[in-house]
Short mmCIF file of C-alpha atoms in Angstrom, two decimals:
data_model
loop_
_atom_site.label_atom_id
_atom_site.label_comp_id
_atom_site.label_asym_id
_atom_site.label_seq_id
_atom_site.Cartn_x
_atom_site.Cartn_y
_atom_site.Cartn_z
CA UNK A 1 20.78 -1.28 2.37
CA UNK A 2 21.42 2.58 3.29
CA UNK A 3 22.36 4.17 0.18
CA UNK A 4 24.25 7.58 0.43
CA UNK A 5 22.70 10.57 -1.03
CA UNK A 6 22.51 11.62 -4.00
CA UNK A 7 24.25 15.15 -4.71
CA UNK A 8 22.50 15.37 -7.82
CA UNK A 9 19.10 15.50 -6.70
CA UNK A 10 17.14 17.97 -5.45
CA UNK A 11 16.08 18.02 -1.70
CA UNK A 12 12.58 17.77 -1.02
CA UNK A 13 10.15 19.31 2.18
CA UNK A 14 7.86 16.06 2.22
CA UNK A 15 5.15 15.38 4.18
CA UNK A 16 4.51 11.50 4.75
CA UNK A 17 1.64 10.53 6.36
CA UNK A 18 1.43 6.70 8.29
CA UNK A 19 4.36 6.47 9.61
CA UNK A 20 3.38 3.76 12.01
CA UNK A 21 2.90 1.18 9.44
CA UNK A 22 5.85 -0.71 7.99
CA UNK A 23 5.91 0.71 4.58
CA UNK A 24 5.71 4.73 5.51
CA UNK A 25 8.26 4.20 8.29
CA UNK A 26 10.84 2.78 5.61
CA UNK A 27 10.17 5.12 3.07
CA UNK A 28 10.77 8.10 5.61
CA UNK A 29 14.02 6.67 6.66
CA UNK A 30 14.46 5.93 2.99
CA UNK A 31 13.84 9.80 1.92
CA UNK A 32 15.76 10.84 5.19
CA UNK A 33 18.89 8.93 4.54
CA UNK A 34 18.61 10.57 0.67
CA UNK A 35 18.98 14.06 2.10
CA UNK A 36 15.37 14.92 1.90
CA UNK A 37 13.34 17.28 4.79
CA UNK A 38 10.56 14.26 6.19
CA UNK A 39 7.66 15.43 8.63
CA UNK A 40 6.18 11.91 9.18
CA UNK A 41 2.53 11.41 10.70
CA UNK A 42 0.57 8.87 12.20
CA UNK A 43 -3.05 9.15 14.31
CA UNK A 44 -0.65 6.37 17.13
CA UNK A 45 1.17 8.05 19.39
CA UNK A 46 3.51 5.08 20.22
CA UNK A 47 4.03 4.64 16.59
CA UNK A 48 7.75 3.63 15.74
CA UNK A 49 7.69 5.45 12.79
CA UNK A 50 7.24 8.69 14.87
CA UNK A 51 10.55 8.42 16.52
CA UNK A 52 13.10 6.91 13.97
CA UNK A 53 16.41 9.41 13.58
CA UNK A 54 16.24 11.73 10.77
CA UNK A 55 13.21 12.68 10.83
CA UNK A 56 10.62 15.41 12.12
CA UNK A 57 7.00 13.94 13.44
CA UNK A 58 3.95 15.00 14.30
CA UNK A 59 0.65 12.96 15.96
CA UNK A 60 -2.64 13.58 14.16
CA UNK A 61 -6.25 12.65 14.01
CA UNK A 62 -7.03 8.96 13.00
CA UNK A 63 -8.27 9.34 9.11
CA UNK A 64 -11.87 8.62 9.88
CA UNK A 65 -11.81 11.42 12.48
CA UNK A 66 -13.74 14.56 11.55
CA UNK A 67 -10.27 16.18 13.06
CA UNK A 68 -8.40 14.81 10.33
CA UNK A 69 -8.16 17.84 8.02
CA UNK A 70 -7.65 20.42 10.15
CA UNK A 71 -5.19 18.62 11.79
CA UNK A 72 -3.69 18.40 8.06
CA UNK A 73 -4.27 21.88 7.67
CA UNK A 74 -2.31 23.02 10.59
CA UNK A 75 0.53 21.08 9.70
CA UNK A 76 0.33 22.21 5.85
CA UNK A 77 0.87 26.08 7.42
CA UNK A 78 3.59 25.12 9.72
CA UNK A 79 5.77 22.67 7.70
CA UNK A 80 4.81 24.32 4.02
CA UNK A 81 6.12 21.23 2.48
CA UNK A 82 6.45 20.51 -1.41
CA UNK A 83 4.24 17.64 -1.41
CA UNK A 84 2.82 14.98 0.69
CA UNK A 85 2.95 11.59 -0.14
CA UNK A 86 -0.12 9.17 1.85
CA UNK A 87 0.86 5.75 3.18
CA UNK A 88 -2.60 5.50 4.56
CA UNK A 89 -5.58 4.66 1.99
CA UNK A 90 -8.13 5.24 4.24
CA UNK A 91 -7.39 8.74 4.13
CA UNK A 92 -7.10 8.48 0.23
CA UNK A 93 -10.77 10.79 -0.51
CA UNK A 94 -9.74 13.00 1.91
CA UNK A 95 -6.91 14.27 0.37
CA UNK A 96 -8.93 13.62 -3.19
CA UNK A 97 -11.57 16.13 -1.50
CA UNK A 98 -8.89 18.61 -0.69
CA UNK A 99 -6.92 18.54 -4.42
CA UNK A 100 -7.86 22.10 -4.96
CA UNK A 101 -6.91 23.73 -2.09
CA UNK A 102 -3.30 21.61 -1.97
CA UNK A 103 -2.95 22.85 -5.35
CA UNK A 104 -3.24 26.41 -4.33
CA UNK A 105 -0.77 26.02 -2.22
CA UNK A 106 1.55 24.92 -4.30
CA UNK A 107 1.54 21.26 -2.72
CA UNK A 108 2.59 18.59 -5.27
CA UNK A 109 0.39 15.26 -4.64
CA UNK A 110 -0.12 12.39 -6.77
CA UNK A 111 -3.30 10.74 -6.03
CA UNK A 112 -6.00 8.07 -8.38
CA UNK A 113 -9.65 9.31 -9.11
CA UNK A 114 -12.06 9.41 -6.24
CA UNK A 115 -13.35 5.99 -8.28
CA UNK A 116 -10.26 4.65 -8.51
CA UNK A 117 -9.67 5.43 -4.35
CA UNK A 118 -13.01 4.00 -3.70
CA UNK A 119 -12.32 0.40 -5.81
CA UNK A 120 -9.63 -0.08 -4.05
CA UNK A 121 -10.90 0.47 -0.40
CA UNK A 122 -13.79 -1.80 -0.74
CA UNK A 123 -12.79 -5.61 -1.75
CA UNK A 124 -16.51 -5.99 -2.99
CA UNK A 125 -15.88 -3.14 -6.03
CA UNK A 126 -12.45 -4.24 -6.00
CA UNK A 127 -13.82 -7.81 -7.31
CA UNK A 128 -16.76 -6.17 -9.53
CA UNK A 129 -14.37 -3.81 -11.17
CA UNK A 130 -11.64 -6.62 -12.11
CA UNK A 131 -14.33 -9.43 -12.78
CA UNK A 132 -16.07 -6.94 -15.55
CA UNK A 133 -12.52 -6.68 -17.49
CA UNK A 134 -11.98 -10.86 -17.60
CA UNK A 135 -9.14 -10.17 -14.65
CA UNK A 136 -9.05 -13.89 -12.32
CA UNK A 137 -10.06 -12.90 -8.84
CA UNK A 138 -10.83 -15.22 -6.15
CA UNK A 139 -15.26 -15.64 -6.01
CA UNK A 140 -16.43 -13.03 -4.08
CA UNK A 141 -19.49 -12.35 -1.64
CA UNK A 142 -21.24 -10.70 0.72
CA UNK A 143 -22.70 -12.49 3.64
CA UNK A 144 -26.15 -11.98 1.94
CA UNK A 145 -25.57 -13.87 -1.05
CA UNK A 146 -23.36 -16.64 -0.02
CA UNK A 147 -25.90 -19.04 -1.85
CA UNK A 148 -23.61 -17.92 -4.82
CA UNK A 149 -20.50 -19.82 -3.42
CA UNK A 150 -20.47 -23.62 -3.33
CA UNK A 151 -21.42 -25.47 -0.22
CA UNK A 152 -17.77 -26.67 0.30
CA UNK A 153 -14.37 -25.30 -0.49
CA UNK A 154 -11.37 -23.61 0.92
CA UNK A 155 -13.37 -19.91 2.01
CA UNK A 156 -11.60 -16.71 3.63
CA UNK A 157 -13.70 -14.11 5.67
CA UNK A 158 -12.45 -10.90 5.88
CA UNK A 159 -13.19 -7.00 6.73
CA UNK A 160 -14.18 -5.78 3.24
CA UNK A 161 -11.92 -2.48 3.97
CA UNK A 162 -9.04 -2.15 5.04
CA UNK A 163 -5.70 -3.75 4.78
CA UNK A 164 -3.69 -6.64 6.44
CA UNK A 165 -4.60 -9.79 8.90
CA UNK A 166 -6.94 -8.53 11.04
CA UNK A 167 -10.37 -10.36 11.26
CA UNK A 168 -9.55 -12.68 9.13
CA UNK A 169 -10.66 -16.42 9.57
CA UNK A 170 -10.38 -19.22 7.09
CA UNK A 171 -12.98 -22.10 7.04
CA UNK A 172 -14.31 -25.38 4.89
CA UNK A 173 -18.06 -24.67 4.33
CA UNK A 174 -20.47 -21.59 3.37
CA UNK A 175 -22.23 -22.57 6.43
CA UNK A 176 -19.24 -21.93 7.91
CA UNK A 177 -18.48 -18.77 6.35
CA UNK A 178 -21.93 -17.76 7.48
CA UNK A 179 -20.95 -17.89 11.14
CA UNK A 180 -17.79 -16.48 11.15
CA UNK A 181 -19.34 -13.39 8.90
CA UNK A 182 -21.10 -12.90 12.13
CA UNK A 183 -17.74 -12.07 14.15
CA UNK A 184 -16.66 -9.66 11.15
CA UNK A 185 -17.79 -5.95 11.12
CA UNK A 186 -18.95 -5.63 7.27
CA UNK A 187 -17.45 -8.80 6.03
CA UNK A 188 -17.17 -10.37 2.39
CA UNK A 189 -16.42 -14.15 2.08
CA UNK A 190 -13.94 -14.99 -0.65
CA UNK A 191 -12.58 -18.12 -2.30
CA UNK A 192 -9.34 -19.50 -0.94
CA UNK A 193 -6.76 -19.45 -3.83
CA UNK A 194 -3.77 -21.99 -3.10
CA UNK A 195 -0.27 -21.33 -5.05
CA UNK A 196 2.62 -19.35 -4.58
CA UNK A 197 2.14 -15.70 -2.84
CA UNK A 198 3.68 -12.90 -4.70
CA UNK A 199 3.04 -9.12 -4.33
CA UNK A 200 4.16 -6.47 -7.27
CA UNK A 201 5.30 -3.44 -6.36
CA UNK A 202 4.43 -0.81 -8.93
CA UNK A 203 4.63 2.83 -10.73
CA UNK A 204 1.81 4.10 -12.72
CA UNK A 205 3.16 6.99 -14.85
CA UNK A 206 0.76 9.95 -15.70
CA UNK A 207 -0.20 8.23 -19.25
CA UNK A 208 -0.69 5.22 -17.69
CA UNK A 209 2.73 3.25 -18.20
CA UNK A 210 3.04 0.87 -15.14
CA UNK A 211 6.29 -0.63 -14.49
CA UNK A 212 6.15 -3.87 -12.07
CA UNK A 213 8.86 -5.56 -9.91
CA UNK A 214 7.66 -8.93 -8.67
CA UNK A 215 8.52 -10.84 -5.78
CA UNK A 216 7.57 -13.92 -4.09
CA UNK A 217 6.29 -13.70 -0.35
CA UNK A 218 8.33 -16.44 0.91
CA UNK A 219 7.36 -15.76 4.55
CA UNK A 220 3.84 -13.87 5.69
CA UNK A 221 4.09 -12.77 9.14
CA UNK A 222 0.44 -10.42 10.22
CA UNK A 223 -0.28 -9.82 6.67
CA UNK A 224 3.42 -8.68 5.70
CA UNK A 225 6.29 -10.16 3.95
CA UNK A 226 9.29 -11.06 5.98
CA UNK A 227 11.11 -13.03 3.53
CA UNK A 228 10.79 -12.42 -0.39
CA UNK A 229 12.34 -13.53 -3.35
CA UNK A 230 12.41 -11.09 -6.67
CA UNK A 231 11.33 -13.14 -9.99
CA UNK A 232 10.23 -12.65 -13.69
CA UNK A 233 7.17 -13.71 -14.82
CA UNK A 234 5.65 -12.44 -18.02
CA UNK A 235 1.83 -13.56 -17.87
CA UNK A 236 2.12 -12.63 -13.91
CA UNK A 237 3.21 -9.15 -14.94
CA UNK A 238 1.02 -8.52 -17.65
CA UNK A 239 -2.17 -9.18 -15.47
CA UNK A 240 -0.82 -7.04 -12.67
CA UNK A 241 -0.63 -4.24 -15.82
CA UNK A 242 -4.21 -5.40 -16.80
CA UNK A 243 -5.37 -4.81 -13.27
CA UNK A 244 -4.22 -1.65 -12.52
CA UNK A 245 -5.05 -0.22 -16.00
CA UNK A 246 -9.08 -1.88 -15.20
CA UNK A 247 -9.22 0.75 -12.08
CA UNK A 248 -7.34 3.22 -13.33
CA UNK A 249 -4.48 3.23 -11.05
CA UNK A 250 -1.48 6.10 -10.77
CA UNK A 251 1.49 6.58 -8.78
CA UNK A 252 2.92 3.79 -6.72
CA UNK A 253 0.91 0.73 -6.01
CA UNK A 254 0.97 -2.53 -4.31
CA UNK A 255 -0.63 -5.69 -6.51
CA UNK A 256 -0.97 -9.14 -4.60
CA UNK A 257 -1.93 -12.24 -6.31
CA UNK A 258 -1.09 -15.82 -6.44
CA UNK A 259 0.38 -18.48 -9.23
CA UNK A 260 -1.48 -21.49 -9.21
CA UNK A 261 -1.92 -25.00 -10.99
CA UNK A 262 -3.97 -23.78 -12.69
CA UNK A 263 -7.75 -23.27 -10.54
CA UNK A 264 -9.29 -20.59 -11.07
CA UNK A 265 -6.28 -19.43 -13.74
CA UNK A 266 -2.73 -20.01 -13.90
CA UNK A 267 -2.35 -16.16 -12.20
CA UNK A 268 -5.24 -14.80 -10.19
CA UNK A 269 -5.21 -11.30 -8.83
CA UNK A 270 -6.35 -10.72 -5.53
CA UNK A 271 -5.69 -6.96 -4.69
CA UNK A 272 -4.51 -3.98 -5.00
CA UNK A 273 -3.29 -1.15 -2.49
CA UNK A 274 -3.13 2.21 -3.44
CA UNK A 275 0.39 2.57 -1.71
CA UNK A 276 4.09 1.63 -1.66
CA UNK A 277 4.12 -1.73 0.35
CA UNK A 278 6.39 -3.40 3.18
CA UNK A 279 8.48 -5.36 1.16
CA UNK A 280 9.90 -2.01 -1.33
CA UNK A 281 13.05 -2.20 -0.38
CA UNK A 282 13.40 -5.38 -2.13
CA UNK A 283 12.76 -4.09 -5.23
CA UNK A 284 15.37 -1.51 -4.70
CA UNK A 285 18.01 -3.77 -3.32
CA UNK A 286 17.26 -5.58 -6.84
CA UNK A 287 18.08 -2.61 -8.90
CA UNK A 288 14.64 -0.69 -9.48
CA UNK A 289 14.71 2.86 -8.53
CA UNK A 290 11.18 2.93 -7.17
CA UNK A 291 11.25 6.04 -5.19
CA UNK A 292 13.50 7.67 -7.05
CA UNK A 293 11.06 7.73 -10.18
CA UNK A 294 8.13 8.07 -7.24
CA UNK A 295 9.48 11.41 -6.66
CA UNK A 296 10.35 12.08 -10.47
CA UNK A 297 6.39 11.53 -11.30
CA UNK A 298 5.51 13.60 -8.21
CA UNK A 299 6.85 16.74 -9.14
CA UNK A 300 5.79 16.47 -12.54
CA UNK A 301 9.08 15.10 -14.14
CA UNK A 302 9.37 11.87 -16.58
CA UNK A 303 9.22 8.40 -14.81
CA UNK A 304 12.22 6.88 -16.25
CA UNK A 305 11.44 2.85 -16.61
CA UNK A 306 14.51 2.06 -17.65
CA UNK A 307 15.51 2.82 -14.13
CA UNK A 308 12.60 0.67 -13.13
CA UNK A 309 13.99 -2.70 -14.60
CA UNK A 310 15.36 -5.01 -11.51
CA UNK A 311 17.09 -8.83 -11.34
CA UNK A 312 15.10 -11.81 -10.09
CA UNK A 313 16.52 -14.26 -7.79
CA UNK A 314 17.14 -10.99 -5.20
CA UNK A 315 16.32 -11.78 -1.04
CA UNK A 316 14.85 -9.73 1.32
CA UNK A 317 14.80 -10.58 5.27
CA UNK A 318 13.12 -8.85 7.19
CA UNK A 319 13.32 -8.43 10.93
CA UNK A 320 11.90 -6.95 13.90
CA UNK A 321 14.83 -4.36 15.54
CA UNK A 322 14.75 -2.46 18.86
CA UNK A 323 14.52 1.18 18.22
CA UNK A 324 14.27 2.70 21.88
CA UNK A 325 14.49 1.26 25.43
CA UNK A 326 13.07 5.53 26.08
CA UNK A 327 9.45 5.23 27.61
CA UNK A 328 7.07 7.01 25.52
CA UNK A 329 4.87 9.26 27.24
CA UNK A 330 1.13 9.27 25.70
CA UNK A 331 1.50 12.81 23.62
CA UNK A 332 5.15 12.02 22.32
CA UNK A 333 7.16 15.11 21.91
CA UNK A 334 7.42 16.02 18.43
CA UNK A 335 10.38 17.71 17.30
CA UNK A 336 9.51 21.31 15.36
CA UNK A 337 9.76 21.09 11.51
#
């Protein structure tokens, strides 16, 4: 799935932060094998990510760490890339706090409203935001008012930030729910929704024109897709549209939801990253140029969503691969940009 570059395109100096997760270490061997200049970061120093061919790397500061800017900073000077593109929400209002001064410097970025960010992080406005525009979304609530939820049903507690299958627990009851909301650091309790899993992967133009690829997440593996199916669905992708318009979403953006019988609604949303996800290539292997048009939006150009259309009935495997049989020492070495 290696495509060759692309003569006519210009080649970018990106900086790509989160490497270490599955979705930034694809796109920088994505961007890499397009001809493009890639620093990748992540705060793990055994991340894969940091020591995949074709790419520089660099270790920095986790995204909650006070260190995380000036860490930032100091790369910014060394590297002067064009633009940076996050693959790690978390740091999502820091990079909203520094807008001005990446501007400056003549650093493209393409990033929501500090709202927007902030919905997104935290399933609880996540639910409130989507709920207020009529969007289905599985019931929602925080330990302290689980009296809202029935006494008995299918019930998920989860972190209420952050992304993936970690603390997460499934039970039968609220009383339940109540106990395990006692092993989760800031926990919400949601409604389990039963169906078919399917993520979107989407662009958000800069007026607000969101394009959507769907596929169906045949096989979950720690929160991410390892098999998936492309499909069309018309009332699917018109409430992923719906969604991301109700928070006021831009640039690329994962949507997850499920088709059901029918309980709560035939198509219920359940959220949204702000981020390319795992399962991308799919959509490009299906005929969407997503970070093709990615790029075009970053640097100010037209997103063409023509080029955005894809087929349905497209596959994606995933696997995992061996990389190195190298030790890695603690502080990798990280080549010089």
């Amino acid at each position: 799935m290696t495509a060759s570059p692309d003569t006519t395109v210009p080649r970018r100096r990106l900086l790509l932060t989160g490497v270490g997760g599955a979705p930034g270490l694809d796109l920088a061997a994505c961007l890499a094998a397009a001809g493009h200049t890639v620093l990748g970061t992540d705060s793990n120093p055994l991340a894969p990510g940091l020591i995949i061919p074709g790419i520089s790397s660099r270790l920095v500061a986790r995204a909650d760490s006070p260190q995380y800017q000036d860490d930032l900073r100091a790369l910014l000077t060394a590297f002067r890339p064009e633009a940076i593109i996050s693959g790690v929400e978390r740091e999502l209002p820091l990079l909203i706090g520094m807008h001005d001064e990446l501007d400056a410097a003549g650093i493209r970025t393409w990033l929501p409203s500090a709202r927007t960010a902030a919905t997104t992080l935290d399933k609880a406005l996540f639910h409130e935001a989507v709920t207020a525009q009529g969007i289905p979304t599985p019931l929602t609530a925080r330990p302290e008012d689980l009296l809202a939820l029935p006494e008995r049903g299918g019930f998920v507690v989860k972190p209420r930030r952050g992304q993936g299958s970690k603390d997460v627990h499934f039970c039968d009851t609220r009383r339940q729910a109540a106990v395990l909301c006692e092993l989760v650091a800031d926990p919400i309790v949601q409604e389990r929704i039963t169906g078919q899993e399917f993520s979107a992967d989407c662009l958000v133009d800069r007026d607000g024109r969101a394009s959507v690829v769907l596929r169906r997440r045949l096989l979950v593996q720690g929160g991410m897709s390892m098999v998936a199916c492309t499909f069309h669905h018309e009332q699917a992708a018109q409430l992923v549209r719906a969604t991301l318009a109700a928070i006021g979403a831009v640039g690329p953006c994962d949507v997850q939801g499920f088709i059901t019988a029918g309980h709560p609604a035939p198509v219920v949303i359940t959220e949204v990253n702000h981020r390319l996800a795992a399962g991308f290539r799919l959509s490009e292997a299906a005929g969407a140029d997503l970070v093709g048009q990615i790029l075009n939006g970053l640097f100010g150009l037209p997103v063409d969503h023509h080029r955005l259309a894809y087929r349905p009935d497209v596959h994606l495997t995933k696997y995992v691969a061996e990389l190195s049989t190298q030790p890695r020492p603690q502080q990798p070495s990280r080549s010089q940009p």
